[in-house]
Amino acid sequence: MSVVQMSVAVEQTQTNQKQQPNLWSRLARPALGLLVPLALACGWELAVRAGLSNGRLVPPPSRIYVEFAELARSGELLRHVIATLLRVAVGFGLGTAVGTVLGAIAGYSSLLRRLLDPSLQGLRAVPSIAWIPLFILWLGIFETSKVALIAVGVFFPIYLGVMGAVLSVDRKIVEVGRAFRLTGFAMVRRILLPAVLPAYVIALRSGLGLGWMFVIAAEFMGASEGLGYLLIDGQQLGKPAEIVAAILAFAVLGKITDWIVAVIAVPFLRWEDRFSAHAGEG
Amino acid sequence: MLALERVGKTYPNGVHALLRAISGLDTPSQGRVLLDGEPVMAPHEKIGVIFQEPRLLPWLSVAGNVGFGLEDRPKTERHARVAEALARVGLSEKAGGWPRELSGGQAQRVAIARALVPRPQVLLLDEPFSALDAFTRVDLQDHLLDLWTDLRPTLILVTHDVDEAIVLADRIMVMRPRPGRIFEEIEADLPRPRDRQSAAFDHVKRRVLAALDRSLARPVRVDDSETKTSAGAALWW
């Protein structure tokens, strides 16, 4: 038995030990997060079954499931989900486009920042819901005003995120670009764009979150379809199960769309020296 | 051929201002920088810069960083030159890695490769090794000389390390602070490779240290008088 063999043996046991917690963490750790909601749901279900409560105002999971399945089976759910998704998509797209362009301009040119930023910061101080009456007067009660409200909600975090990211690009890195004689568009493409990308993804995700917030406000102001309509409908007809089903749909959709943005960003941000990338392993 | 015509710029530190003016990153407040008779007004393709920090672009792989200045070349040529440069600095196996995975010395080696790959005529080095530990510094000095022998660009090195100046330079300019002016020029025509322990090396070092003392108007602490005569110099050589 030589020293070399021994050291090889030690390495092997180390890799084995490493793989096991990896497998465990991949399966069991996300499941850990489900423990609390599952326990609460089961507890409430049992409480209603045992007759401790009639569950009329706070429906047990089984009743919510039945409501959800009924909505899904009749095609109602899909119709409302599509209506809401469309509004969020158009509003998010609009808000993102305008926010990105204005944020980039304000970050890049100090003159335009001095010109634009105070007004935009002033508008940002207005709670976006306050725009609803004006938007209804200007744009009518149909889709346009709803989309406009969502776009306004999405605009501000993206504008702020892009402007802040452009402003905080490291001068030293920009200097590297200058030393390699990059100017104008080449500088933007090869230095500024990659440098702001991590902050941009965060801005997109917070913008999307606000988009989902504002779509409910928009649908509260009068809609014939959409998940927000479902919420109002459930309230007016006294159907808490329908409300909870709509809330669940919101949760699922919000999570999925956020996840999509995050997943699309992953290949572009692989280079990041992130704390979580290392901390997640341990 | 690089010429400086009374370059002046108010800057906290004269020597960095001078280097930035030569690089074209800053325009001098008066005077001109001429390269082959042409004034340098902006960063120039024949002038490479190595900063105090590696300043690698974190979103590019190590190979991507080395090839950063070759974007306009055909892909095959770019790959070949990047691979060659990485091999020369001994980092071929890191080509696909990210800058964050490199040690300080490795990152600075990549920065050197990045500056040398476009084959500049002049390479400016702004205290390139000052942030590294002593062993890595000596290692990188030798590395730089090794790379330099290929193309022999004009190196202009700013350093606060007298030994580094003597190992690398043929002409050493001592600068005086406030206002930053070139105070004294010392020839260091030692044979290469230079032996850091040799008497001749020590002799040049004494002259540089004495010049530094004089430039700060301090009493000369290092006695270089005996070596000023040619007889004395012969004695040292």
Coordinates of C-alpha atoms in Angstrom, one line a residue:
Chain A
M1 CA 0.0 0.0 0.0
S2 CA 1.7 3.1 -1.2
V3 CA 1.1 6.7 -0.1
V4 CA -0.3 7.5 -3.6
Q5 CA -3.0 4.9 -3.3
M6 CA -3.9 6.1 0.1
S7 CA -4.3 9.7 -1.0
V8 CA -6.5 8.5 -3.9
A9 CA -8.7 6.6 -1.5
V10 CA -9.1 9.7 0.6
E11 CA -10.1 11.8 -2.4
Q12 CA -12.7 9.3 -3.4
T13 CA -14.4 9.2 0.0
Q14 CA -14.4 13.0 -0.1
T15 CA -16.2 13.2 -3.4
N16 CA -18.7 10.6 -2.2
Q17 CA -19.4 12.7 0.9
K18 CA -19.9 15.7 -1.3
Q19 CA -22.4 14.1 -3.6
Q20 CA -24.7 12.9 -1.0
P21 CA -25.6 16.3 0.5
N22 CA -26.0 17.6 -3.0
L23 CA -28.6 15.0 -3.8
W24 CA -30.3 15.6 -0.5
S25 CA -30.3 19.4 -0.9
R26 CA -31.7 19.2 -4.5
L27 CA -34.7 17.2 -3.4
A28 CA -35.3 17.8 0.2
R29 CA -34.5 21.5 0.6
P30 CA -37.2 22.9 -1.6
A31 CA -39.6 20.5 0.0
L32 CA -38.8 22.0 3.4
G33 CA -40.4 25.2 2.3
L34 CA -43.7 23.4 1.6
L35 CA -43.9 22.0 5.1
V36 CA -45.5 25.1 6.8
P37 CA -48.2 25.8 4.2
L38 CA -49.0 22.0 3.9
A39 CA -49.4 21.7 7.6
L40 CA -51.6 24.7 7.8
A41 CA -53.8 23.5 5.0
C42 CA -54.1 20.0 6.4
G43 CA -54.9 21.4 9.9
W44 CA -57.7 23.6 8.5
E45 CA -59.1 20.8 6.4
L46 CA -59.2 18.6 9.5
A47 CA -60.7 21.3 11.6
V48 CA -63.6 21.8 9.1
R49 CA -64.1 18.1 8.7
A50 CA -64.3 17.7 12.5
G51 CA -67.0 20.4 12.6
L52 CA -64.9 22.9 14.5
S53 CA -65.8 25.5 11.9
N54 CA -68.3 25.5 9.0
G55 CA -65.6 26.9 6.7
R56 CA -68.0 29.2 4.9
L57 CA -65.8 32.3 5.0
V58 CA -62.5 30.5 5.1
P59 CA -63.0 27.5 2.7
P60 CA -60.9 24.4 3.4
P61 CA -58.5 23.2 0.7
S62 CA -60.8 20.6 -0.6
R63 CA -63.5 23.1 -1.4
I64 CA -61.0 25.4 -3.0
Y65 CA -59.8 22.5 -5.1
V66 CA -63.3 21.7 -6.2
E67 CA -63.9 25.4 -7.2
F68 CA -60.5 25.5 -9.0
A69 CA -61.2 22.3 -10.9
E70 CA -64.7 23.5 -11.8
L71 CA -63.2 26.8 -13.2
A72 CA -60.6 24.9 -15.1
R73 CA -63.0 22.4 -16.5
S74 CA -65.5 24.9 -17.8
G75 CA -62.7 26.9 -19.5
E76 CA -63.5 29.9 -17.4
L77 CA -60.1 29.9 -15.7
L78 CA -58.2 29.8 -18.9
R79 CA -60.3 32.7 -20.3
H80 CA -59.6 34.9 -17.3
V81 CA -55.9 33.8 -17.1
I82 CA -55.4 34.7 -20.8
A83 CA -57.0 38.1 -20.4
T84 CA -54.9 38.9 -17.4
L85 CA -51.7 37.6 -18.9
L86 CA -52.2 39.6 -22.1
R87 CA -52.7 42.8 -20.1
V88 CA -49.6 42.1 -18.0
A89 CA -47.6 41.2 -21.1
V90 CA -48.5 44.3 -23.1
G91 CA -48.2 46.6 -20.1
F92 CA -44.9 45.1 -19.0
G93 CA -43.5 45.3 -22.6
L94 CA -44.5 49.0 -22.9
G95 CA -43.2 49.9 -19.4
T96 CA -40.0 48.0 -20.0
A97 CA -39.4 49.6 -23.4
V98 CA -39.9 53.2 -22.2
G99 CA -38.2 52.6 -18.9
T100 CA -35.2 51.1 -20.5
V101 CA -34.8 53.8 -23.1
L102 CA -35.3 56.7 -20.7
G103 CA -33.2 55.0 -18.0
A104 CA -30.3 54.5 -20.4
I105 CA -30.6 58.0 -21.7
A106 CA -30.7 59.5 -18.2
G107 CA -27.8 57.4 -17.1
Y108 CA -25.7 58.1 -20.1
S109 CA -26.1 61.9 -20.5
S110 CA -25.9 64.1 -17.4
L111 CA -27.6 66.9 -19.3
L112 CA -30.7 64.8 -20.1
R113 CA -30.6 63.4 -16.6
R114 CA -30.8 66.9 -15.1
L115 CA -33.6 67.6 -17.6
L116 CA -35.7 64.5 -17.2
D117 CA -35.0 63.0 -13.8
P118 CA -36.6 65.6 -11.5
S119 CA -39.9 65.4 -13.4
L120 CA -39.9 61.6 -13.4
Q121 CA -39.0 61.4 -9.8
G122 CA -41.8 63.7 -9.1
L123 CA -44.3 61.5 -11.0
R124 CA -42.9 58.5 -9.2
A125 CA -43.9 60.0 -5.9
V126 CA -47.6 59.8 -7.1
P127 CA -49.1 56.5 -6.0
S128 CA -49.8 54.9 -9.4
I129 CA -53.4 54.0 -8.5
A130 CA -54.0 57.7 -8.4
W131 CA -53.8 57.8 -12.1
I132 CA -56.8 55.5 -12.6
P133 CA -59.5 58.3 -12.8
L134 CA -57.4 60.3 -15.2
F135 CA -56.6 57.2 -17.4
I136 CA -60.3 56.3 -17.5
L137 CA -61.2 59.8 -18.6
W138 CA -58.4 59.9 -21.2
L139 CA -58.3 56.4 -22.5
G140 CA -61.8 55.0 -21.7
I141 CA -62.7 52.1 -19.5
F142 CA -61.5 49.3 -21.7
E143 CA -58.1 47.8 -22.3
T144 CA -56.1 50.9 -23.1
S145 CA -56.4 52.5 -19.7
K146 CA -55.7 49.2 -18.0
V147 CA -52.5 48.5 -20.0
A148 CA -51.5 52.1 -19.4
L149 CA -51.8 51.7 -15.7
I150 CA -49.7 48.5 -15.7
A151 CA -47.1 50.2 -17.9
V152 CA -46.8 53.1 -15.5
G153 CA -46.3 50.7 -12.6
V154 CA -43.6 48.7 -14.5
F155 CA -41.9 51.8 -15.8
F156 CA -40.5 53.2 -12.6
P157 CA -38.5 50.3 -11.2
I158 CA -37.1 49.7 -14.6
Y159 CA -36.2 53.3 -15.3
L160 CA -34.6 53.6 -11.8
G161 CA -32.8 50.3 -12.2
V162 CA -31.3 51.1 -15.6
M163 CA -30.3 54.6 -14.7
G164 CA -28.7 53.5 -11.5
A165 CA -26.9 50.6 -13.3
V166 CA -25.5 52.9 -16.0
L167 CA -24.4 55.4 -13.5
S168 CA -22.6 52.9 -11.4
V169 CA -20.7 51.2 -14.2
D170 CA -17.1 51.0 -13.0
R171 CA -15.0 53.9 -14.5
K172 CA -12.0 51.6 -14.5
I173 CA -13.8 49.1 -16.7
V174 CA -15.0 51.9 -19.1
E175 CA -11.3 53.0 -19.2
V176 CA -10.3 49.6 -20.5
G177 CA -12.8 50.0 -23.3
R178 CA -11.4 53.4 -24.0
A179 CA -7.8 52.1 -24.0
F180 CA -9.0 49.6 -26.7
R181 CA -10.4 52.5 -28.6
L182 CA -14.1 51.6 -28.2
T183 CA -16.5 54.5 -28.8
G184 CA -20.2 55.0 -29.3
F185 CA -22.1 51.8 -30.0
A186 CA -19.2 49.5 -29.6
M187 CA -18.6 50.8 -26.1
V188 CA -22.3 50.3 -25.3
R189 CA -22.3 46.8 -26.7
R190 CA -19.1 45.5 -25.4
I191 CA -18.7 47.3 -22.0
L192 CA -21.9 49.1 -20.8
L193 CA -24.5 46.5 -21.8
P194 CA -22.8 43.5 -20.1
A195 CA -21.9 45.7 -17.1
V196 CA -25.5 46.7 -16.5
L197 CA -27.1 43.3 -17.2
P198 CA -27.2 42.0 -13.6
A199 CA -28.9 45.1 -12.3
Y200 CA -31.2 45.1 -15.4
V201 CA -32.4 41.6 -14.6
I202 CA -33.2 42.6 -11.1
A203 CA -35.1 45.7 -12.4
L204 CA -37.0 43.5 -14.8
R205 CA -38.1 41.2 -12.1
S206 CA -39.2 44.0 -9.7
G207 CA -41.0 45.6 -12.7
L208 CA -42.8 42.4 -13.4
G209 CA -43.8 42.0 -9.8
L210 CA -45.3 45.5 -9.9
G211 CA -47.0 44.7 -13.2
W212 CA -48.8 41.8 -11.5
M213 CA -49.8 44.2 -8.7
F214 CA -51.2 46.8 -11.0
V215 CA -53.1 44.4 -13.2
I216 CA -55.4 43.7 -10.2
A217 CA -55.9 47.4 -9.6
A218 CA -56.6 47.8 -13.3
E219 CA -59.1 44.9 -13.3
F220 CA -60.8 46.2 -10.2
M221 CA -61.7 49.4 -12.1
G222 CA -64.2 47.4 -14.1
A223 CA -63.5 44.4 -16.3
S224 CA -65.6 41.7 -17.7
E225 CA -62.8 39.1 -17.6
G226 CA -59.5 38.5 -16.0
L227 CA -58.4 37.2 -12.6
G228 CA -59.2 40.6 -11.0
Y229 CA -62.7 40.3 -12.2
L230 CA -62.9 36.8 -10.7
L231 CA -61.9 38.3 -7.3
I232 CA -64.6 41.0 -7.5
D233 CA -67.1 38.4 -8.7
G234 CA -66.3 36.1 -5.8
Q235 CA -66.7 39.0 -3.4
Q236 CA -70.0 40.2 -4.8
L237 CA -71.5 36.7 -5.0
G238 CA -70.1 35.7 -1.6
K239 CA -67.9 32.9 -3.0
P240 CA -64.7 32.9 -0.9
A241 CA -63.5 29.7 -2.7
E242 CA -63.5 31.5 -6.0
I243 CA -61.5 34.4 -4.5
V244 CA -58.9 32.0 -3.1
A245 CA -58.8 30.1 -6.4
A246 CA -58.1 33.4 -8.2
I247 CA -55.4 34.4 -5.6
L248 CA -53.8 31.0 -6.1
A249 CA -53.8 31.5 -9.9
F250 CA -52.1 34.9 -9.4
A251 CA -49.5 33.3 -7.2
V252 CA -48.7 30.6 -9.6
L253 CA -48.6 32.9 -12.7
G254 CA -46.5 35.5 -10.9
K255 CA -44.0 32.9 -9.8
I256 CA -43.9 31.2 -13.2
T257 CA -43.3 34.5 -15.1
D258 CA -40.7 35.6 -12.6
W259 CA -39.0 32.2 -13.0
I260 CA -39.1 32.6 -16.8
V261 CA -37.3 35.9 -16.6
A262 CA -34.7 34.5 -14.1
V263 CA -34.1 31.4 -16.2
I264 CA -33.7 33.4 -19.5
A265 CA -31.1 35.6 -17.6
V266 CA -29.1 32.7 -16.3
P267 CA -26.8 32.0 -19.3
F268 CA -26.0 35.8 -19.6
L269 CA -25.0 36.0 -15.9
R270 CA -23.0 32.9 -15.5
W271 CA -19.9 35.0 -15.0
E272 CA -21.2 36.7 -11.8
D273 CA -19.2 36.2 -8.7
R274 CA -22.2 35.7 -6.5
F275 CA -22.4 35.1 -2.9
S276 CA -25.4 32.8 -3.2
A277 CA -23.6 30.7 -5.9
H278 CA -21.1 29.7 -3.3
A279 CA -23.2 29.8 -0.2
G280 CA -25.9 27.6 -1.7
E281 CA -23.5 24.7 -1.9
G282 CA -22.4 24.7 1.8
Chain B
M1 CA 9.8 56.4 -31.6
L2 CA 7.9 58.2 -28.9
A3 CA 8.5 61.9 -28.2
L4 CA 7.1 64.1 -25.5
E5 CA 6.9 67.8 -25.9
R6 CA 6.6 69.6 -22.7
V7 CA 3.6 67.7 -21.6
G8 CA 1.9 69.3 -18.7
K9 CA -1.3 68.6 -16.8
T10 CA -2.4 69.4 -13.3
Y11 CA -3.0 66.1 -11.6
P12 CA -2.4 65.0 -8.0
N13 CA 0.4 62.8 -9.1
G14 CA 2.6 63.9 -11.9
V15 CA 3.8 60.5 -13.1
H16 CA 0.3 59.1 -13.5
A17 CA -0.8 62.2 -15.3
L18 CA 2.1 61.7 -17.7
L19 CA 1.3 58.1 -18.3
R20 CA -2.4 58.9 -18.9
A21 CA -1.4 61.6 -21.3
I22 CA 0.9 59.3 -23.2
S23 CA -1.9 56.7 -23.4
G24 CA -4.3 59.2 -24.8
L25 CA -6.8 58.5 -22.0
D26 CA -6.4 62.1 -20.9
T27 CA -5.5 65.1 -23.1
P28 CA -2.6 67.1 -21.6
S29 CA -3.4 70.7 -20.7
Q30 CA -0.4 71.8 -22.7
G31 CA 2.2 70.1 -24.9
R32 CA 1.9 67.1 -27.2
V33 CA 2.6 63.4 -27.3
L34 CA 4.1 62.3 -30.6
L35 CA 4.3 58.7 -31.8
D36 CA 6.3 58.4 -35.0
G37 CA 5.7 62.1 -35.5
E38 CA 1.9 61.8 -35.2
P39 CA 0.3 63.5 -32.2
V40 CA -1.6 61.1 -29.8
M41 CA -5.0 62.7 -29.1
A42 CA -6.9 59.6 -28.1
P43 CA -6.1 56.0 -27.2
H44 CA -3.9 54.7 -30.0
E45 CA -3.8 51.2 -31.5
K46 CA 0.0 51.1 -31.2
I47 CA -0.1 52.0 -27.5
G48 CA -1.1 49.3 -25.0
V49 CA -1.9 50.0 -21.4
I50 CA -1.6 47.8 -18.3
F51 CA -3.1 49.3 -15.2
Q52 CA -2.4 48.8 -11.5
E53 CA -5.3 46.4 -11.2
P54 CA -5.9 43.7 -13.8
R55 CA -9.3 45.3 -14.8
L56 CA -10.4 42.1 -16.6
L57 CA -14.0 42.2 -17.9
P58 CA -15.8 39.8 -15.5
W59 CA -18.4 38.8 -18.2
L60 CA -15.8 37.5 -20.6
S61 CA -13.9 34.2 -20.2
V62 CA -10.1 34.4 -19.7
A63 CA -9.6 33.8 -23.5
G64 CA -12.3 36.4 -24.3
N65 CA -10.4 39.0 -22.2
V66 CA -7.1 38.2 -23.9
G67 CA -8.7 38.5 -27.3
F68 CA -10.6 41.7 -26.4
G69 CA -8.4 43.9 -28.6
L70 CA -8.7 41.5 -31.6
E71 CA -12.4 41.8 -32.2
D72 CA -11.9 43.0 -35.8
R73 CA -9.6 40.1 -36.8
P74 CA -10.9 36.9 -38.3
K75 CA -11.9 34.2 -35.8
T76 CA -9.2 31.7 -36.6
E77 CA -6.4 34.3 -36.3
R78 CA -7.9 35.6 -33.1
H79 CA -8.1 32.1 -31.6
A80 CA -4.5 31.3 -32.6
R81 CA -3.1 34.5 -31.1
V82 CA -5.1 34.2 -27.9
A83 CA -4.0 30.6 -27.5
E84 CA -0.4 31.5 -28.1
A85 CA -0.5 34.4 -25.7
L86 CA -2.1 32.3 -23.0
A87 CA 0.5 29.6 -23.5
R88 CA 3.2 32.2 -23.1
V89 CA 1.9 33.4 -19.7
G90 CA 1.3 29.8 -18.7
L91 CA -2.5 30.0 -18.4
S92 CA -3.6 27.8 -21.2
E93 CA -5.7 25.6 -18.9
K94 CA -7.6 28.6 -17.7
A95 CA -8.7 29.8 -21.1
G96 CA -12.3 28.8 -20.6
G97 CA -12.5 29.9 -17.0
W98 CA -13.9 33.2 -15.6
P99 CA -11.7 36.0 -14.3
R100 CA -13.1 35.5 -10.8
E101 CA -11.4 32.1 -10.6
L102 CA -7.9 33.6 -11.1
S103 CA -5.5 34.6 -8.3
G104 CA -4.2 38.2 -8.3
G105 CA -1.0 37.2 -10.1
Q106 CA -2.8 35.1 -12.7
A107 CA -5.3 37.9 -13.4
Q108 CA -2.4 40.4 -13.9
R109 CA -0.8 37.9 -16.3
V110 CA -4.0 37.8 -18.3
A111 CA -4.0 41.6 -18.3
I112 CA -0.4 41.6 -19.7
A113 CA -1.4 39.1 -22.4
R114 CA -4.4 41.2 -23.3
A115 CA -2.3 44.3 -23.7
L116 CA 0.4 42.5 -25.7
V117 CA -1.8 40.5 -28.1
P118 CA -2.6 43.5 -30.4
R119 CA 1.2 43.9 -30.7
P120 CA 1.6 47.5 -29.5
Q121 CA 4.7 49.5 -30.2
V122 CA 4.5 51.1 -26.9
L123 CA 3.4 49.5 -23.7
L124 CA 2.5 51.6 -20.7
L125 CA 2.6 50.0 -17.3
D126 CA 1.1 52.0 -14.4
E127 CA 2.5 50.3 -11.3
P128 CA 1.4 47.0 -12.7
F129 CA 2.8 44.8 -9.9
S130 CA 2.4 47.0 -6.9
A131 CA -0.7 45.2 -5.6
L132 CA 1.0 41.7 -5.7
D133 CA 3.1 39.9 -3.1
A134 CA 6.8 39.9 -3.4
F135 CA 7.2 36.4 -4.9
T136 CA 4.5 36.9 -7.5
R137 CA 6.0 40.3 -8.3
V138 CA 9.4 38.9 -9.1
D139 CA 7.8 36.1 -11.1
L140 CA 5.8 38.6 -13.2
Q141 CA 8.7 40.9 -13.8
D142 CA 10.6 37.9 -15.3
H143 CA 7.4 37.0 -17.3
L144 CA 7.1 40.5 -18.7
L145 CA 10.7 40.5 -19.8
D146 CA 10.2 37.1 -21.4
L147 CA 7.2 38.4 -23.4
W148 CA 9.0 41.7 -24.2
T149 CA 11.8 39.8 -26.0
D150 CA 9.3 38.8 -28.8
L151 CA 8.3 42.1 -30.1
R152 CA 10.4 44.5 -28.1
P153 CA 7.9 47.2 -27.7
T154 CA 9.0 50.4 -25.9
L155 CA 8.0 49.8 -22.3
I156 CA 7.2 52.8 -20.1
L157 CA 6.8 51.6 -16.5
V158 CA 5.7 53.7 -13.5
T159 CA 6.9 52.1 -10.3
H160 CA 7.8 53.0 -6.7
D161 CA 9.9 49.9 -6.4
V162 CA 13.6 50.7 -7.1
D163 CA 14.5 47.0 -7.7
E164 CA 11.7 46.6 -10.2
A165 CA 12.9 49.7 -12.1
I166 CA 16.5 48.4 -12.3
V167 CA 15.4 44.8 -13.3
L168 CA 13.2 46.0 -16.1
A169 CA 14.4 49.4 -17.4
D170 CA 17.3 50.7 -19.4
R171 CA 16.6 54.3 -18.5
I172 CA 15.3 55.3 -15.2
M173 CA 13.7 58.7 -14.8
V174 CA 13.4 60.0 -11.2
M175 CA 10.5 62.4 -10.9
R176 CA 10.1 65.2 -8.4
P177 CA 6.7 65.8 -6.8
R178 CA 4.7 69.0 -6.7
P179 CA 5.0 70.0 -9.5
G180 CA 5.8 66.7 -11.1
R181 CA 8.9 67.1 -13.2
I182 CA 11.5 64.7 -14.4
F183 CA 14.4 65.3 -12.0
E184 CA 17.2 63.0 -13.1
E185 CA 17.8 60.3 -15.6
I186 CA 19.9 57.3 -14.8
E187 CA 21.1 54.7 -17.4
A188 CA 20.9 51.1 -16.3
D189 CA 22.8 49.4 -19.0
L190 CA 23.3 46.1 -17.2
P191 CA 23.5 42.9 -19.2
R192 CA 20.3 40.9 -19.4
P193 CA 19.1 38.8 -17.7
R194 CA 19.8 41.0 -14.7
D195 CA 21.1 39.5 -11.5
R196 CA 19.3 41.1 -8.6
Q197 CA 22.2 40.2 -6.3
S198 CA 25.1 41.5 -8.4
A199 CA 27.4 44.3 -7.4
A200 CA 26.6 46.2 -10.6
F201 CA 22.8 46.0 -9.8
D202 CA 23.6 47.3 -6.3
H203 CA 25.6 50.2 -7.8
V204 CA 22.7 51.3 -10.0
K205 CA 20.4 51.0 -7.0
R206 CA 22.6 53.3 -4.9
R207 CA 22.5 55.9 -7.7
V208 CA 18.7 55.7 -8.0
L209 CA 18.3 56.0 -4.2
A210 CA 20.6 59.0 -4.1
A211 CA 18.7 60.7 -6.9
L212 CA 15.4 60.0 -5.0
D213 CA 16.9 61.7 -1.9
R214 CA 18.1 64.7 -3.9
S215 CA 14.7 65.0 -5.7
L216 CA 13.0 65.4 -2.4
A217 CA 15.6 67.9 -1.3
R218 CA 16.6 65.6 1.5
P219 CA 20.2 65.2 2.6
V220 CA 21.7 62.3 0.5
R221 CA 21.6 59.3 2.8
V222 CA 23.1 56.9 0.2
D223 CA 26.7 57.7 -0.6
D224 CA 27.2 57.4 -4.3
S225 CA 30.1 59.8 -4.6
E226 CA 32.8 57.1 -4.9
T227 CA 31.1 55.6 -8.0
K228 CA 30.7 58.9 -9.8
T229 CA 34.2 58.8 -11.2
S230 CA 34.9 56.4 -14.1
A231 CA 37.6 54.7 -12.0
G232 CA 35.0 54.1 -9.3
A233 CA 32.5 52.7 -11.7
A234 CA 35.1 50.4 -13.2
L235 CA 35.7 49.2 -9.7
W236 CA 32.0 48.4 -9.3
W237 CA 31.6 46.7 -12.6

